[in-house]
XYZ file of C-alpha atoms in Angstrom:
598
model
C 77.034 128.545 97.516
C 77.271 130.136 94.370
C 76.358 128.119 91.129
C 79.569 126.282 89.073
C 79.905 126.385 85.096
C 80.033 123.049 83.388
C 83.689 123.008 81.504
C 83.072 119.911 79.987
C 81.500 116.387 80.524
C 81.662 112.934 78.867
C 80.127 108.890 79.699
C 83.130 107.031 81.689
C 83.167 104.776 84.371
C 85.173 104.201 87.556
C 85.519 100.969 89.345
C 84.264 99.151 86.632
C 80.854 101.443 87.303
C 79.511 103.235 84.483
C 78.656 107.160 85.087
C 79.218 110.568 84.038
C 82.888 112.476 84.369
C 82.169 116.741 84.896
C 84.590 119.227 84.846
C 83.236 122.255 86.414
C 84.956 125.612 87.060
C 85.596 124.485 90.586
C 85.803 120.697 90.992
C 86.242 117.295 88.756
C 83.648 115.114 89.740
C 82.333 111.385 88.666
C 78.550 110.694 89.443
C 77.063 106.978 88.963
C 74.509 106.601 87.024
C 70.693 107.068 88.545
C 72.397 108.371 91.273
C 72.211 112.705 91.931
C 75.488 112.808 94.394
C 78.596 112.407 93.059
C 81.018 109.345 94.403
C 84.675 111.599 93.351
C 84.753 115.061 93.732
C 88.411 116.649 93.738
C 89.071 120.238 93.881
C 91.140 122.060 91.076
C 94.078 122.720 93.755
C 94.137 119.080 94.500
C 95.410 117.958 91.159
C 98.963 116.950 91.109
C 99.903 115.057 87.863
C 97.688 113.707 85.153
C 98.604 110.058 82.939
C 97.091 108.672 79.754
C 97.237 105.510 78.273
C 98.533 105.078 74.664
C 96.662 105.948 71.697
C 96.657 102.127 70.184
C 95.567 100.720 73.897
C 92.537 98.951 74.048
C 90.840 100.765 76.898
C 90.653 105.022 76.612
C 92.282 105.759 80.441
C 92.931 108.576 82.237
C 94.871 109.086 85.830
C 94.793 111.383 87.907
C 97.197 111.877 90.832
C 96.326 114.033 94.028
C 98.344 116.462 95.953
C 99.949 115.156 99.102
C 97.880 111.735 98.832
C 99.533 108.249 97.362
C 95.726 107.790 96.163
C 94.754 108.124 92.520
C 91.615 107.873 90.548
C 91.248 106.248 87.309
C 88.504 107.009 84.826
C 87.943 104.865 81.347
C 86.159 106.753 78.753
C 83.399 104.268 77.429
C 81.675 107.123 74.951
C 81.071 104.480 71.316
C 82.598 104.749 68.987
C 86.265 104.825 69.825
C 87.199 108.112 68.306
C 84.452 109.893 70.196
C 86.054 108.592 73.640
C 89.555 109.432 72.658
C 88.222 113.265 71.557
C 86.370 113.455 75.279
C 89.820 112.300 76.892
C 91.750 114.749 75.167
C 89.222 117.394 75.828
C 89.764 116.869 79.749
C 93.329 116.121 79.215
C 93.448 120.013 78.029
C 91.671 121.054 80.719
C 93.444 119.656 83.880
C 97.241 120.118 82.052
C 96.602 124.035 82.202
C 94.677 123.088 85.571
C 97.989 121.503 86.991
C 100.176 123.881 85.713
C 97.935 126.537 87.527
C 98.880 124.919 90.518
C 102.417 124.022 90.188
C 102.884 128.007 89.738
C 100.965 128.709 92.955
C 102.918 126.635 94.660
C 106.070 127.864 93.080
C 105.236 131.350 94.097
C 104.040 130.507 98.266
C 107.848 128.818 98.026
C 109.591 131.969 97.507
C 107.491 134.300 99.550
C 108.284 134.394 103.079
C 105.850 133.217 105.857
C 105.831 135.872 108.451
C 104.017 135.836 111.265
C 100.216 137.390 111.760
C 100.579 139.759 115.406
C 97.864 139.059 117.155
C 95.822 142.016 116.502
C 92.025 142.836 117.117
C 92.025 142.944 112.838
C 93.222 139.381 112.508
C 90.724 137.125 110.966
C 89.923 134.057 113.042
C 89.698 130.598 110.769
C 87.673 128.096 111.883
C 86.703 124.597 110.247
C 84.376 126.533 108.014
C 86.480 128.847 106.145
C 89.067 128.011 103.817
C 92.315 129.764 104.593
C 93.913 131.324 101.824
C 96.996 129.494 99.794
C 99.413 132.176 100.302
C 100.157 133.953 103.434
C 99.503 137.611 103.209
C 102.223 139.517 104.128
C 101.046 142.022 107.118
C 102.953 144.901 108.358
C 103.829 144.846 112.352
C 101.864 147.589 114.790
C 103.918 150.799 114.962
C 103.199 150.720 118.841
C 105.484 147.490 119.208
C 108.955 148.334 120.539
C 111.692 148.498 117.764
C 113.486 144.992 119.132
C 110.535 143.115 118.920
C 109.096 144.628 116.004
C 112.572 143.017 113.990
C 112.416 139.941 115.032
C 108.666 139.078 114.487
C 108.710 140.285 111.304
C 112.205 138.716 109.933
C 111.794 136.419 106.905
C 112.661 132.690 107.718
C 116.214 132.492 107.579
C 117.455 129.528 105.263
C 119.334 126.270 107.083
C 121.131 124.561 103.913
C 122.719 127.514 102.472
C 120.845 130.219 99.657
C 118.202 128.569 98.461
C 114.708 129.474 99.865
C 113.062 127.248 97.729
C 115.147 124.495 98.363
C 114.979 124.963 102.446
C 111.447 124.941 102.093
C 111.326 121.397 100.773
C 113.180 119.845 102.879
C 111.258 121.316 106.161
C 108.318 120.140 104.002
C 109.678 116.781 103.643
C 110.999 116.280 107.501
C 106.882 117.204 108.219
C 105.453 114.862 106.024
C 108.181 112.075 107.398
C 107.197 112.798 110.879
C 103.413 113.197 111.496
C 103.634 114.387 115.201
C 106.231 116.986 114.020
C 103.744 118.239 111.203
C 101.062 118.384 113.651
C 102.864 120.150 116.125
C 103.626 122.455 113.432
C 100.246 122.666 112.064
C 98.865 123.496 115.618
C 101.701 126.298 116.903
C 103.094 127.869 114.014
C 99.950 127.883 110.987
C 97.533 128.591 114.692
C 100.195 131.621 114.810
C 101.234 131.248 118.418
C 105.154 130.672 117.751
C 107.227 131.731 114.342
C 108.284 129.748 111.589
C 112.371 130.277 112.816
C 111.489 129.770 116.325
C 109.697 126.551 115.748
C 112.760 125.475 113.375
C 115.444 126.921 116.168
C 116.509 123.580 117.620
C 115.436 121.490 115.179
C 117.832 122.376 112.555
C 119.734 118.998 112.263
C 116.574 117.380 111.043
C 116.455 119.515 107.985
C 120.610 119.425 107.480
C 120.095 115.674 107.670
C 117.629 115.335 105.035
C 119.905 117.368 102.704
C 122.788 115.151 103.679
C 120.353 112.498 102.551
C 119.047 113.510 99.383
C 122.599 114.952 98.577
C 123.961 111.593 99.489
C 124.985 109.597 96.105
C 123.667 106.163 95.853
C 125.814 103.733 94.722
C 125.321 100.123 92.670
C 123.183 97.287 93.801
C 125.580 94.699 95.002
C 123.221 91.801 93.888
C 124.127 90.512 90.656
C 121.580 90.562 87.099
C 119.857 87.457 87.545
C 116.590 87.766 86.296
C 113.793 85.835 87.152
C 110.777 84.330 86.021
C 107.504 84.525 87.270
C 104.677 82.584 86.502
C 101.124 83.930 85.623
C 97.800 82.993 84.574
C 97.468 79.662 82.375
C 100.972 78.252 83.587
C 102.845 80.560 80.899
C 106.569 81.896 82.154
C 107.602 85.447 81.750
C 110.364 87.859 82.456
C 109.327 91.347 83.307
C 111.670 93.343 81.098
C 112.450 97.403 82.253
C 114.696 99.766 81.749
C 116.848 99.144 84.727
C 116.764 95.774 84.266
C 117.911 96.074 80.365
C 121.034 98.957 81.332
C 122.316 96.542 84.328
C 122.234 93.572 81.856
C 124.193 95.638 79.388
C 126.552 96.847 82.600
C 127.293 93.487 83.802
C 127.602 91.759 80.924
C 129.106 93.730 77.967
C 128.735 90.849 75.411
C 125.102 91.196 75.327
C 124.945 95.353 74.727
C 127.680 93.682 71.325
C 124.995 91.342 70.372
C 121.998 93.816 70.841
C 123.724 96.400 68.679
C 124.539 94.035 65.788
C 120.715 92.584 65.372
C 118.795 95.200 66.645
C 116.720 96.605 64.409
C 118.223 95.221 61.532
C 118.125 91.029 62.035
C 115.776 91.030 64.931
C 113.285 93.597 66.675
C 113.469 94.842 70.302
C 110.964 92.146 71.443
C 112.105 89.125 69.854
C 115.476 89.824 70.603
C 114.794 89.534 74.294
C 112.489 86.788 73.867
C 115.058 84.885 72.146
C 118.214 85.695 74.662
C 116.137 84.145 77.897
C 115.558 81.079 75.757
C 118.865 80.882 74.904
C 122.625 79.119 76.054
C 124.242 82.862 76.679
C 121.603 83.670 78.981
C 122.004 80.206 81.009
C 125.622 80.715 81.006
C 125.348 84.373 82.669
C 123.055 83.393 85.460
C 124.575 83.355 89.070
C 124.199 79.474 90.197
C 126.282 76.441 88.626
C 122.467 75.082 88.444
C 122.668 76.914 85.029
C 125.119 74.728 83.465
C 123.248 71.802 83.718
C 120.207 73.194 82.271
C 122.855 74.102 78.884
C 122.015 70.914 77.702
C 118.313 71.049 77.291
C 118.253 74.359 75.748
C 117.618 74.745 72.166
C 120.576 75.898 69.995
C 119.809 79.850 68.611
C 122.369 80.562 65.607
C 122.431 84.386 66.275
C 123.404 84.183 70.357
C 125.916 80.965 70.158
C 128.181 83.290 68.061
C 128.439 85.160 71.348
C 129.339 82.103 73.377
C 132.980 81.813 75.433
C 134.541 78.970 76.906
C 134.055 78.653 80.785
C 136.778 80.750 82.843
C 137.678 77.643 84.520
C 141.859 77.297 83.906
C 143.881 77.436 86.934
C 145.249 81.148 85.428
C 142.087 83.683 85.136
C 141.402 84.591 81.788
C 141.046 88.698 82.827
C 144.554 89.709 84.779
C 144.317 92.342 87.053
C 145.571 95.712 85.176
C 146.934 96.932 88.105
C 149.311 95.659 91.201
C 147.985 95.584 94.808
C 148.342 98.395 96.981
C 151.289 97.964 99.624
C 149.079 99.430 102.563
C 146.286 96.403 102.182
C 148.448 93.412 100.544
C 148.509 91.072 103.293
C 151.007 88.873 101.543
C 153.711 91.993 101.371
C 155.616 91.304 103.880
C 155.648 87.692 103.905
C 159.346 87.227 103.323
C 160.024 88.935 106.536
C 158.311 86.155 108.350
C 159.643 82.336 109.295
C 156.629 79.933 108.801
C 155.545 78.551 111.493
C 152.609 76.561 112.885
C 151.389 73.924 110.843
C 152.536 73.162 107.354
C 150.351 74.181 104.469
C 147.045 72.537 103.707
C 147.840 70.561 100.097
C 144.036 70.109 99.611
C 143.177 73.897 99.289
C 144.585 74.474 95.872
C 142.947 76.560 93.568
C 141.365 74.767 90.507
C 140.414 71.973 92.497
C 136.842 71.598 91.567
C 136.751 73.246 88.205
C 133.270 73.859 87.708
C 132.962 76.577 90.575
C 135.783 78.703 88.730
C 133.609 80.576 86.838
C 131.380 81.320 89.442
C 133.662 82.862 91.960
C 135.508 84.735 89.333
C 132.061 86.151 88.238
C 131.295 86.999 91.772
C 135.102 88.857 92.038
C 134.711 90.523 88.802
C 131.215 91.868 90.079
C 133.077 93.057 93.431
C 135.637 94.528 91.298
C 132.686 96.399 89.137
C 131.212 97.602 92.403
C 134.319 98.858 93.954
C 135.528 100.754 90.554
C 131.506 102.284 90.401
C 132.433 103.609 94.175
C 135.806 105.095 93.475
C 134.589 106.805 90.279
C 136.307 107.374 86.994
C 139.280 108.910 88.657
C 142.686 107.049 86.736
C 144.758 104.736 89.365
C 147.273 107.112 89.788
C 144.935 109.182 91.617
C 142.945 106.826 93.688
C 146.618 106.565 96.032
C 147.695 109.124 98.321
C 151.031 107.383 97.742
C 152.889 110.709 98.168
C 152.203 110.611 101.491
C 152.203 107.503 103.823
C 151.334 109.233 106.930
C 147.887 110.248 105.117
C 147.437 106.447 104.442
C 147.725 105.582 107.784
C 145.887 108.068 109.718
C 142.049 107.401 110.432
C 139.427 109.958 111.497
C 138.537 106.456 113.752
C 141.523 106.804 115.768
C 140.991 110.174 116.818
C 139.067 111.236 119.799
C 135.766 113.140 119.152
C 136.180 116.925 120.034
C 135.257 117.317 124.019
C 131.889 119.439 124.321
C 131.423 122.716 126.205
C 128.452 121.599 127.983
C 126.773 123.899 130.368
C 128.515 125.595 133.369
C 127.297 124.948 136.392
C 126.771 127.793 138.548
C 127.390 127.381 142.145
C 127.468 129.662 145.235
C 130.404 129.716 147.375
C 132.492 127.176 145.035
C 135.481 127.938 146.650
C 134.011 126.717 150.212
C 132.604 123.721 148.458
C 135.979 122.754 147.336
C 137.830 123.525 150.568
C 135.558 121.249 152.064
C 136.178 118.284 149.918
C 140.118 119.169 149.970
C 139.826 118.856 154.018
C 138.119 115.704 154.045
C 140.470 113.855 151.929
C 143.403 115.263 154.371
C 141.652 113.712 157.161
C 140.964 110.376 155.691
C 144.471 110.078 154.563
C 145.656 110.569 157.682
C 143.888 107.839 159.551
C 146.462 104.880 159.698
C 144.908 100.980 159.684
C 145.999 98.451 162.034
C 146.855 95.213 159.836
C 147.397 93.343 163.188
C 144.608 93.918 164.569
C 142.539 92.995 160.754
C 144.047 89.557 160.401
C 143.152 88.612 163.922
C 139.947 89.678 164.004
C 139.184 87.129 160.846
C 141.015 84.522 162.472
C 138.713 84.470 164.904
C 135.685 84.869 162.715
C 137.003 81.484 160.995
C 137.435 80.076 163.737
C 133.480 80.700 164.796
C 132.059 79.274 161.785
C 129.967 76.494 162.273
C 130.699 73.527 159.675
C 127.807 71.136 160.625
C 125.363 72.184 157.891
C 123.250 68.892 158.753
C 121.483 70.998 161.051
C 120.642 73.790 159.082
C 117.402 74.360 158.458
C 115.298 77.633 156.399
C 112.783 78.952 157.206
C 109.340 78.741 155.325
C 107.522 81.946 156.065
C 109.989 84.256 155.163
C 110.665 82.497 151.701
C 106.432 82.416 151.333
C 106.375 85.647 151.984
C 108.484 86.616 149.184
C 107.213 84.194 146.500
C 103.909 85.604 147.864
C 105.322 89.364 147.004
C 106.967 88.540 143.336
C 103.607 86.941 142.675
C 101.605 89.922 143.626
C 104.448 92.116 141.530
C 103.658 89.733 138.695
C 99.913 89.210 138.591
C 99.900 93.306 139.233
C 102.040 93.962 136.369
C 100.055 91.744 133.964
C 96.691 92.855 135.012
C 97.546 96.519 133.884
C 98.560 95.464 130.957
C 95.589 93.204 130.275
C 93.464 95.970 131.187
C 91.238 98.066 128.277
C 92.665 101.335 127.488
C 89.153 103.426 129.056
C 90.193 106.819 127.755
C 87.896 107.741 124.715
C 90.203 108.289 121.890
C 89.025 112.258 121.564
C 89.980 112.403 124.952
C 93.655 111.178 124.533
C 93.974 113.289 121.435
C 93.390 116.024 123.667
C 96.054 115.181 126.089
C 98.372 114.144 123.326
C 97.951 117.959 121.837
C 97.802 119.915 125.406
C 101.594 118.109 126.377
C 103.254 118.359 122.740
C 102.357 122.019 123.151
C 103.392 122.621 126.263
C 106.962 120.540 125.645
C 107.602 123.103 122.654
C 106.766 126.387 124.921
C 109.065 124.781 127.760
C 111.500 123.934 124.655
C 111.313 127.600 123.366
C 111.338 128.751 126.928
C 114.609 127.404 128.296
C 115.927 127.875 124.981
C 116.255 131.663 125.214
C 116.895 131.643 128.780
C 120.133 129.715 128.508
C 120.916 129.875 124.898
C 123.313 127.243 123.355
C 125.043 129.612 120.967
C 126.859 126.813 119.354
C 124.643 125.107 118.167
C 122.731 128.288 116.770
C 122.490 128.170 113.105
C 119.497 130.226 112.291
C 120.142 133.540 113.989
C 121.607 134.782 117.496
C 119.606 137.114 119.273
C 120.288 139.341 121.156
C 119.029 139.355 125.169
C 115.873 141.839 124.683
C 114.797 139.690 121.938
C 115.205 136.406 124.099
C 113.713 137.844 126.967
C 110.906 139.121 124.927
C 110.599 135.463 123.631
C 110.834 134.223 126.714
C 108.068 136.258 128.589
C 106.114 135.049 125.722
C 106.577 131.840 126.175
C 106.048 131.948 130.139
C 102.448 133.804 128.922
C 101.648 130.767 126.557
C 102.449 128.119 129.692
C 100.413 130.247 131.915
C 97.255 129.338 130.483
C 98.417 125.178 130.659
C 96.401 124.907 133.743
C 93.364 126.058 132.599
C 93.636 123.856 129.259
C 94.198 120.355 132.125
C 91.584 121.737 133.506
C 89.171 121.770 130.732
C 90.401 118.102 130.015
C 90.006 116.845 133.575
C 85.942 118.383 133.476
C 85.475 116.908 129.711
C 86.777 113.703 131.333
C 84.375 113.714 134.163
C 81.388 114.523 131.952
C 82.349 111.656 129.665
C 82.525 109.337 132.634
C 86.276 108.762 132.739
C 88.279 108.851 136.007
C 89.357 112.738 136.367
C 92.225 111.349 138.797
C 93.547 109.209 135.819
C 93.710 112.550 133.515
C 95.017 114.272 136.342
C 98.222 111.835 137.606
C 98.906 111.979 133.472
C 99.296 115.323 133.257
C 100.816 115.933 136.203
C 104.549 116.004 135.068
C 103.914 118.409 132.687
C 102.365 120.634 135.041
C 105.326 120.583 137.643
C 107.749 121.239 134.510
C 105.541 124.345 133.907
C 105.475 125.444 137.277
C 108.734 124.848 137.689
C 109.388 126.972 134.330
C 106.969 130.006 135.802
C 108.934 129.957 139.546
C 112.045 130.873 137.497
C 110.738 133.075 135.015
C 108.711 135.044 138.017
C 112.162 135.213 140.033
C 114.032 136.278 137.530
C 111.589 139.444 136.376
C 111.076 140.237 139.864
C 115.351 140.001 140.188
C 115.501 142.232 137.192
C 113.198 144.983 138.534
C 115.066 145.056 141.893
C 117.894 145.369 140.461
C 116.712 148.491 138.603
């Protein structure tokens, strides 16, 4: 291992354990004090993001954030004095910003170049555990001996799913992979091993990646739950509000009296902090929160002569004071066509009038004003006039939920001698409708079964064994049933990785398989190809499920040797095995049908 240059080092401690912080050429790394080995080490490409805390804070901090890991490590700079620990921060704060931004390029530049397969050459370096592989794929030209079809389809660039943007396609297959672990493993093992493409592992899959767009792309709308801050209690009994910026631009959404009253004080009469400290102690604040609770607590609050300016009267007359600006829509006013109607039924409940109990007025008309607010937020800032499709009522009234989903094409069957087959059924239904039923004969023949019946059910009598017998059976069924699952799981967990790995693999070569031998070309959105390249793919493909019974085999001796029951592995695997032999039969049948036929 070749020796690393010191960058630069300072006295900080981590976990409230005091040490050294080195930044070497090659690696940031924290080592305890009277200890040689260090406790962090993180590689240059590992460095995501980097945070400091503020110049006035009473600790010198200094996060780091970690590529593809949630994990971060935080170091305090405890050099004495003060201005010595804030030069060492900044020093290292230097450092890893041009370190980071080293990165961020690199992985800029592997997102625009296209990962192309490595053929499977005697040149091709072999990677083991040992030997870092490099960050971006080299780009290696095809053997001149291949034949010309196969030649342009191992070497085409990924094609993009969401539309023109390489980069963009990349992150989202990079985002369905870290979403779905088996998925990025499967990947990891078939397409970064090299054994399948990049497009062939994504043919198939490509409504995974067109969902996630349709995901990020998807606008989120506003929280439905209305500003009603809370406060929490911490250490020594005191009561505080956690203030944020979300929290302060909803507050100022929902209720546009306090963004008046914050714009006339603030700086001027009152500073950011007291201002807020001053409207949760205050009557405006009691009056805006969501539960009639509020009111009563109106009268032990403190008068504040700056927010009672801002006070209004409860909403609480029987006529709101905010009118709707606009008149209901004719397609969803349920009261419409009420002239057109007799009443009917019972008369009209006197005791629901509206007003009744005055003090929940200006609750429910805060809770419809919010709905209002949400609605408005959903339609956007499009005028009334062209929210309706008034110009056309049949547009109004037709809905995508009425229609019938588009019938699929499916798969044909194929059939020999379909026109026998048919006959066949045709002939059978002639003959059964030609047989004619005797009603006489019917009725009299359960007249007399009636009339057979025996009524005395006194002497009835069951028998015992049979019904032991079958209590006897459930029982067994039962106590069976439970045992297994009471039972220890006996496979070693290496073991079961194994098998895990061996049948993922050999469902995505049976996948890739069938795939090009009956292509759905309706659903293809990455490429069509053309029948030599699918039955290249697809004698590639039978070669890689060729070797599946030599890796069960390997499994079923590392089984034995670990003292596991081979039949166990064996009756596992099994169903993957007939689907490969299954897949083989055809594949043989259909080369050997090929070469007769030529």
């Amino acid at each position: 291992m070749p020796p690393t240059a010191t960058v630069c080092t300072a006295k900080a401690s981590w976990k409230k354990l005091s040490g050294t912080l080195t930044l070497t050429d090659t690696h940031l790394q924290w080592t305890q004090d009277a200890k040689s080995a260090p406790s962090v080490r993180v590689a240059h490409p590992d460095a995501a993001s980097l945070f400091c805390s503020k110049q006035d804070a009473p600790q010198v901090k200094l996060k780091l954030a970690l590529v593809n890991d949630d994990s971060s490590h935080f170091f305090i700079f405890t050099a004495s004095p003060r201005d010595v620990a804030l030069a060492d921060r900044e020093r290292f704060k230097t450092e890893l910003t041009t370190i980071i931004g080293r990165n961020k390029n690199a992985a800029a530049l592997a997102a625009r170049i296209p990962i192309l397969p490595v053929p499977q050459t005697a040149s091709t370096p072999v990677f083991n555990a040992s030997t870092p592989r490099p960050l971006v794929p080299s780009i290696i030209k095809p053997p001149l001996s291949r034949a010309a079809s196969v030649s342009s389809n191992e070497t085409r660039a990924t094609p993009t799913i969401t539309g023109d943007d390489p980069a963009r396609d990349f992150r989202l297959r990079k985002t369905v992979l870290l979403s779905n672990p088996e998925l990025g493993a499967l990947h990891r093992d078939l397409v970064i091993g090299g054994q399948i493409t990049e497009a062939e592992f994504w043919e198939g899959r490509e409504h995974l990646v067109l969902a996630q767009a349709a995901a990020e792309s998807q606008r989120k709308g506003k929280p439905g739950q209305l500003v009603d801050p809370r406060p929490e209690t911490v250490e020594g009994g005191e009561i505080k509000i956690r203030i944020t910026p979300q929290l302060v631009h909803d507050i100022f959404d929902e209720y546009p009296v306090v963004a008046t009253a914050y714009s006339d004080n603030v700086p001027n009469k009152l500073s950011e902090e007291q201002f807020w400290k001053r409207y949760f102690q205050s009557k405006l604040f009691n009056a805006h929160r969501a539960s009639i609770r509020s009111s009563a607590a109106q009268h032990v609050v403190k008068a504040d002569p700056i927010f009672d300016k801002y006070l209004e009267k409860d909403d609480d007359d029987l006529e709101p004071r905010r009118q709707r600006p606009e008149l209901a829509d004719l397609f969803i006013n349920l009261g419409a066509t009420r002239e057109d109607h007799d009443d009917t039924g019972n008369e009209k409940d006197i005791t629901m009038q509206a007003g009744r109990q005055r003090g929940a007025l200006p609750l429910i008309r805060k809770f419809n004003e919010h709905s209002e607010r949400l609605l408005n937020s959903a339609l956007g800032d499009n005028p009334p006039s062209k929210r309706r499709r008034l110009e056309d009522d049949e547009a109004m009234l037709d809905f995508d939920d009425l229609h019938d989903p588009e019938a699929s094409n499916g798969i044909i069957l194929e059939m020999q001698d379909r026109q026998r087959y048919f006959e066949g059924r045709m002939s059978s239904q002639v003959e059964n409708g030609h047989q004619s039923l005797d009603l006489t004969t019917i009725v009299s023949g359960l007249q007399d079964g009636i009339r057979s019946w025996d009524m005395d059910l006194a002497q009835f009598k069951l028998e015992r064994k049979p019904s032991d017998v079958a209590l006897f059976s459930m029982t067994d069924n039962v106590r069976a049933r439970l045992d297994v699952k009471s039972r220890e799981n006996d496979i070693p967990e290496g073991l079961f990785t194994q098998m895990t790995t061996c049948q993922t693999a050999a469902n995505e070569f049976l996948r890739q398989f069938w795939a090009a031998t009956y292509p759905n070309v309706s659903d293809q959105t990455l490429s069509i190809a053309t029948p030599a390249q699918r039955a290249t793919k697809a004698a590639k493909m039978a070669g890689y499920l060729a070797k599946t019974h030599e890796k069960v085999a390997a499994i079923v001796a590392t089984s034995h040797s670990q003292g596991v029951d081979s039949h166990k592995i064996q009756t596992a695997m099994q169903p993957v095995l007939t689907a490969v032999d299954r897949a083989l039969t055809f594949h043989r049948a259909n080369v050997n049908a090929k070469k007769a036929r030529a």
